[in-house]
mmCIF file of C-alpha atoms in Angstrom:
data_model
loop_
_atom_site.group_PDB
_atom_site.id
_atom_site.type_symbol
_atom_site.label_atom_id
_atom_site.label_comp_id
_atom_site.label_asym_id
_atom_site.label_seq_id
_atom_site.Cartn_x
_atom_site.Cartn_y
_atom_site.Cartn_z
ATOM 1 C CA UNK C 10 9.762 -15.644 7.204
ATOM 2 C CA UNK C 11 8.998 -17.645 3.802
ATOM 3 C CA UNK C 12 12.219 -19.937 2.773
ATOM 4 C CA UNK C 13 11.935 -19.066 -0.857
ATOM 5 C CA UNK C 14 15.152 -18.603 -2.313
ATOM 6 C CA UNK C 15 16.525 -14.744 -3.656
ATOM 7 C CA UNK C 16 16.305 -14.120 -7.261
ATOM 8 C CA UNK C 17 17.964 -11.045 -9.366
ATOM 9 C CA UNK C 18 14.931 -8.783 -10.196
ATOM 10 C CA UNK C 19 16.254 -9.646 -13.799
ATOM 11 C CA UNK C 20 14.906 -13.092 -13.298
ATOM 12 C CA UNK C 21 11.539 -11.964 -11.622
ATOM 13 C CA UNK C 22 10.799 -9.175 -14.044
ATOM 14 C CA UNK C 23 11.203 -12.660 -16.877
ATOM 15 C CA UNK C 24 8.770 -14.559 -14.332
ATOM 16 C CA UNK C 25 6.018 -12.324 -14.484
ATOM 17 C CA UNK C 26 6.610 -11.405 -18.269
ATOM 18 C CA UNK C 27 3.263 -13.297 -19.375
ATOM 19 C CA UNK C 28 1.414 -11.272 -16.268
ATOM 20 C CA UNK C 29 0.295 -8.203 -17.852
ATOM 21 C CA UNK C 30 0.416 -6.266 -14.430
ATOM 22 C CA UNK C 31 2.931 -4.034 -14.211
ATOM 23 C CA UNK C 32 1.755 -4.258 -10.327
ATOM 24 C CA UNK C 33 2.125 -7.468 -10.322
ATOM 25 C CA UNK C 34 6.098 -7.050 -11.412
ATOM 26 C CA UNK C 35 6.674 -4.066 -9.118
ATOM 27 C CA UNK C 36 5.311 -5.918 -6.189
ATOM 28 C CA UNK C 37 7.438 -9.003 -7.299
ATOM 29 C CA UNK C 38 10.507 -6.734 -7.877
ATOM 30 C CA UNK C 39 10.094 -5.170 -4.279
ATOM 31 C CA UNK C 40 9.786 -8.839 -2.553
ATOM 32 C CA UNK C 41 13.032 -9.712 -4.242
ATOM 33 C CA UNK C 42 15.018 -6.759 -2.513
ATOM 34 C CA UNK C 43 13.322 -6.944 0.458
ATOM 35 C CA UNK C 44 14.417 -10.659 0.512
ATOM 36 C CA UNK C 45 17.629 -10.204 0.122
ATOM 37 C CA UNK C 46 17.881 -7.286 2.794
ATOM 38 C CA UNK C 47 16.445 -9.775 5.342
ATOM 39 C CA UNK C 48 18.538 -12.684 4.160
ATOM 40 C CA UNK C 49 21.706 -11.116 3.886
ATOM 41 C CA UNK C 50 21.626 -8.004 6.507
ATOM 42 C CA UNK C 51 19.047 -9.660 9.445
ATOM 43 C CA UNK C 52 17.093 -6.219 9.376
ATOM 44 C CA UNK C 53 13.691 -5.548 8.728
ATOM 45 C CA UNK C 54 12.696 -3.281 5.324
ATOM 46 C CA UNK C 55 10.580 -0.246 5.312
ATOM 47 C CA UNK C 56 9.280 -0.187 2.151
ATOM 48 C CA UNK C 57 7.270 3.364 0.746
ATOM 49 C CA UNK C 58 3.790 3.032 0.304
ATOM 50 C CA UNK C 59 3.321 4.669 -3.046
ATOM 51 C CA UNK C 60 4.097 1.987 -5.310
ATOM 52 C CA UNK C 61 1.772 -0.443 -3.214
ATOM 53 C CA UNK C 62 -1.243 2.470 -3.227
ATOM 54 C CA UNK C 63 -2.255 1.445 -6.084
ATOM 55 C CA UNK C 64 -1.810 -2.495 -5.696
ATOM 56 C CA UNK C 65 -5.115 -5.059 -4.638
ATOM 57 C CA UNK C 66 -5.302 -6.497 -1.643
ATOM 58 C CA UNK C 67 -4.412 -9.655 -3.538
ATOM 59 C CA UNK C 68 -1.533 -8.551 -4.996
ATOM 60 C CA UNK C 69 0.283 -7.175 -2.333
ATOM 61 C CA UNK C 70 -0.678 -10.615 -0.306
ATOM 62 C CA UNK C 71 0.577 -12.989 -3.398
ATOM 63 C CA UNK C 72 3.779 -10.920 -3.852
ATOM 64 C CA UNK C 73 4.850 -12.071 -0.517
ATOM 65 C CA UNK C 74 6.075 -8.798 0.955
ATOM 66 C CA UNK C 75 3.547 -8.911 4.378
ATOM 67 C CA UNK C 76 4.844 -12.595 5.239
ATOM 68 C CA UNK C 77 8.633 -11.324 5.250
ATOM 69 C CA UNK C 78 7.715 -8.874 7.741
ATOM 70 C CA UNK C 79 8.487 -6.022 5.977
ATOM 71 C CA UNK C 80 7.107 -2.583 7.387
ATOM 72 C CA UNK C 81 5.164 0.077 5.506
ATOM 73 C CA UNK C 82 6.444 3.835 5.371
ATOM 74 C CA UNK C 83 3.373 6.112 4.604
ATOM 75 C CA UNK C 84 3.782 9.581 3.620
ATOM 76 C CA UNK C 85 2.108 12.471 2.611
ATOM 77 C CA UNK C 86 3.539 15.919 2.863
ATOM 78 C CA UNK C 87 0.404 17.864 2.662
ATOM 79 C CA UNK C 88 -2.070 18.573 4.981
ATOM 80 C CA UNK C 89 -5.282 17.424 3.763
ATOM 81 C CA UNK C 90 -3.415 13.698 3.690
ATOM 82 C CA UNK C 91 -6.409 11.426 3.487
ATOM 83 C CA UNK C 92 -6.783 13.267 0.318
ATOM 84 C CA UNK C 93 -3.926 11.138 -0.850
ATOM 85 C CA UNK C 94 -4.124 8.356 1.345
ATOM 86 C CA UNK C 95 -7.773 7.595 1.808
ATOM 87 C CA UNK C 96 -9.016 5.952 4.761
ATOM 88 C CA UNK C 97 -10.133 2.762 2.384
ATOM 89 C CA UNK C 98 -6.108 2.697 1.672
ATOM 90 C CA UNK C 99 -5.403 2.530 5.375
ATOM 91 C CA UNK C 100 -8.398 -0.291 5.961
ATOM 92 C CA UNK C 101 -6.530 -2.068 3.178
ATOM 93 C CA UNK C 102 -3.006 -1.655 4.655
ATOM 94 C CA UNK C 103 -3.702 -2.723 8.202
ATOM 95 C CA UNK C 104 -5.064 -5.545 6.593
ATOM 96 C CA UNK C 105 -1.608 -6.467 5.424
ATOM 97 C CA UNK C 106 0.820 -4.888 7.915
ATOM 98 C CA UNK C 107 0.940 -4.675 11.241
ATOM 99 C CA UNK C 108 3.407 -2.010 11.543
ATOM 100 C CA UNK C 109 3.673 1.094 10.479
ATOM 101 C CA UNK C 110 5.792 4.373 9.898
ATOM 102 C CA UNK C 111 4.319 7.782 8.412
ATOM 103 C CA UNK C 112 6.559 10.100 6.707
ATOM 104 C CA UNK C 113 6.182 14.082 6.992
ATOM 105 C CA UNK C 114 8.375 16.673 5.472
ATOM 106 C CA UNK C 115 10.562 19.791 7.269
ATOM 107 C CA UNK C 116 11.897 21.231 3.718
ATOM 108 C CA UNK C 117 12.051 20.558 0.092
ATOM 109 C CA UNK C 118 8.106 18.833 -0.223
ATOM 110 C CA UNK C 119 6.282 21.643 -1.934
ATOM 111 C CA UNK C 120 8.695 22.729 -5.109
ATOM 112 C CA UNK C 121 12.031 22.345 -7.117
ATOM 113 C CA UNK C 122 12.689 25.894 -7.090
ATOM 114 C CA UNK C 123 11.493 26.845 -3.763
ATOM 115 C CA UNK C 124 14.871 28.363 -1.460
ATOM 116 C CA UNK C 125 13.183 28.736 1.611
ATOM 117 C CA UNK C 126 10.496 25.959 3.168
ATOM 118 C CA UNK C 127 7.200 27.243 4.509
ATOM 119 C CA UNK C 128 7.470 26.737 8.094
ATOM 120 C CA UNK C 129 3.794 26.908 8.568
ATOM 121 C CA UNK C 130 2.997 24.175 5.502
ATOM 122 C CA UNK C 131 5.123 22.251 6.990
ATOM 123 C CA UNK C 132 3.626 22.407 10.560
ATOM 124 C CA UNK C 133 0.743 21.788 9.007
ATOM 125 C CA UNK C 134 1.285 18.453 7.477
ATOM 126 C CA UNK C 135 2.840 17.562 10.790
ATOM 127 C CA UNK C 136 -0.035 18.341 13.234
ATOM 128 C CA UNK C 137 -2.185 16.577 10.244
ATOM 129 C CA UNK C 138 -0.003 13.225 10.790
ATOM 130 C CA UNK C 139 -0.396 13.459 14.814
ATOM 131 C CA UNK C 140 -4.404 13.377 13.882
ATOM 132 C CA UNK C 141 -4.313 10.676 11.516
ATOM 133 C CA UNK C 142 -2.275 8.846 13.262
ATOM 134 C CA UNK C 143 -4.201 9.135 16.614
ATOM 135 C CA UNK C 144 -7.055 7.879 14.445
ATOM 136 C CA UNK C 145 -5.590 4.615 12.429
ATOM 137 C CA UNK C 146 -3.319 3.786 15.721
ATOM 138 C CA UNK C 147 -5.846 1.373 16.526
ATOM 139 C CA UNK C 148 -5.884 -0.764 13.009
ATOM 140 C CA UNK C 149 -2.318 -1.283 13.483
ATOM 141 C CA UNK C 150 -0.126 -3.463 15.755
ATOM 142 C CA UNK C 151 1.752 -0.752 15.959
ATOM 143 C CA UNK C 152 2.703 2.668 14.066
ATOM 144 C CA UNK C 153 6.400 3.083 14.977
ATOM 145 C CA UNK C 154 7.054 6.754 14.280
ATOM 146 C CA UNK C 155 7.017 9.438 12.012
ATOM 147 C CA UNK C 156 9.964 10.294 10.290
ATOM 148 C CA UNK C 157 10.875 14.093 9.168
ATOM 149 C CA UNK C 158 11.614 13.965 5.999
ATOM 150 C CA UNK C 159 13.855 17.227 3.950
ATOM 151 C CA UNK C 160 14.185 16.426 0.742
ATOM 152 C CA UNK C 161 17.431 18.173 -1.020
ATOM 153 C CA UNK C 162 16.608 17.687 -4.759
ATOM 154 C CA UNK C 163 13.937 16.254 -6.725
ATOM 155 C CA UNK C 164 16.087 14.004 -8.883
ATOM 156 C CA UNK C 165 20.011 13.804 -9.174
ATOM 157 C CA UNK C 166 20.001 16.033 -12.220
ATOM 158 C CA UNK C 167 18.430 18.987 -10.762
ATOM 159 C CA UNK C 168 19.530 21.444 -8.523
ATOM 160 C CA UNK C 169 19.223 21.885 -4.708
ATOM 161 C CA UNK C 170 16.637 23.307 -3.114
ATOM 162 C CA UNK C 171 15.828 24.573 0.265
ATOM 163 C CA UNK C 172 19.294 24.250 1.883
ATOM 164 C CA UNK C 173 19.709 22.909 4.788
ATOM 165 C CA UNK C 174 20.373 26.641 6.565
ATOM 166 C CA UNK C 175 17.311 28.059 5.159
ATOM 167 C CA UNK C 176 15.596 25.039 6.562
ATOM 168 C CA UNK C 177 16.323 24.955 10.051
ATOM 169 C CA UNK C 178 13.466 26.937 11.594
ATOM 170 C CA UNK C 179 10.989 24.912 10.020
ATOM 171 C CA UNK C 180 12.684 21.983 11.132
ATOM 172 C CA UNK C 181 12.938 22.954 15.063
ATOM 173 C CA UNK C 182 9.256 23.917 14.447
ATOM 174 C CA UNK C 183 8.234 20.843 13.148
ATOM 175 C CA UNK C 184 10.497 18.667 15.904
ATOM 176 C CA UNK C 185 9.021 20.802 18.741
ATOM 177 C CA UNK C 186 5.629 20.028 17.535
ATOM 178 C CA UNK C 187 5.601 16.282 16.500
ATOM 179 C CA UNK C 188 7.385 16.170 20.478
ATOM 180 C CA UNK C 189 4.996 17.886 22.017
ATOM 181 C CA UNK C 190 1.663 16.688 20.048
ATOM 182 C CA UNK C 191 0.971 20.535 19.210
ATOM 183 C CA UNK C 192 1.610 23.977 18.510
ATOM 184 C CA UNK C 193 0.645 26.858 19.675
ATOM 185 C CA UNK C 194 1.806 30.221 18.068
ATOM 186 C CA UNK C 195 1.348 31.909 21.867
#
């Protein structure tokens, strides 16, 4: 773990002012939380992959988040996910953490308005994630698990979507699955 000292991200955000990378302060800002989660709770961070997708090698490496440990949540809710995350994304993330999660959805991935989840979307992107991560397993140390996500809004203005009732087919579907390694509609 590196010994440098926590700042507010107030204080990093003014560090990097003259750095015209707004990677460069996101990747900064993220260290500083993560930091102060290890310091102060002893636990290790998880930290979504989107804001680093776009990030250099370099950058991610300078901002110090790979030395603290901290542990990489991939997700894609789709099922063409190497679309998203391309497999030069995953080269460049093993490179930089050797653990892993990947994220999947049961409900709420594919539209604000949407009351009832598409079971078989849904299974979809799930038997996709089993594939990829059959195929990156061995770039990492270790991918941990995937984690069903169900989203319940898209931001804390707008309303609910998929409820959790409508929702619970697709979730046993997906849970079955991701258990098993497959589905078959038989």
């Amino acid at each position: 773990m590196r010994s440098s000292s926590w700042a507010p991200a107030s204080a990093v955000v003014a560090k990097t002012a003259t750095d015209s990378s707004s990677n460069t302060a996101s990747a900064l800002i993220v260290h500083s939380v993560a930091e102060y989660v290890v310091r102060r709770h002893h636990v290790i961070p998880i930290v979504w992959d989107d804001m680093l997708r776009q990030m250099t090698t370099d950058v991610v490496r300078e901002s110090g988040l790979p030395a603290l440990g901290v542990e990489l949540m991939v997700w894609s809710y789709v099922k063409d996910i190497y679309r998203f995350v391309p497999y030069s994304q995953w080269t460049q993330f093993a490179a930089l953490f050797p653990r892993v999660w990947i994220a999947s959805a049961f409900k709420g991935a594919f539209g604000e308005t949407l009351t009832v989840p598409n079971a078989r979307w849904h299974l979809e992107n799930n038997m996709a994630w089993l594939s990829v991560a059959r195929e990156q397993r061995p770039h990492f140390a270790e991918v941990r698990g995937l984690v069903l996500t169900g989203w319940q809004r898209y931001d804390h203005l707008a309303a609910l979507c998929e409820l959790l009732p409508a929702a619970i087919p697709s979730l046993a579907l997906s849970l079955i699955s991701v258990t098993f390694g497959a589905f078959d509609s038989k």
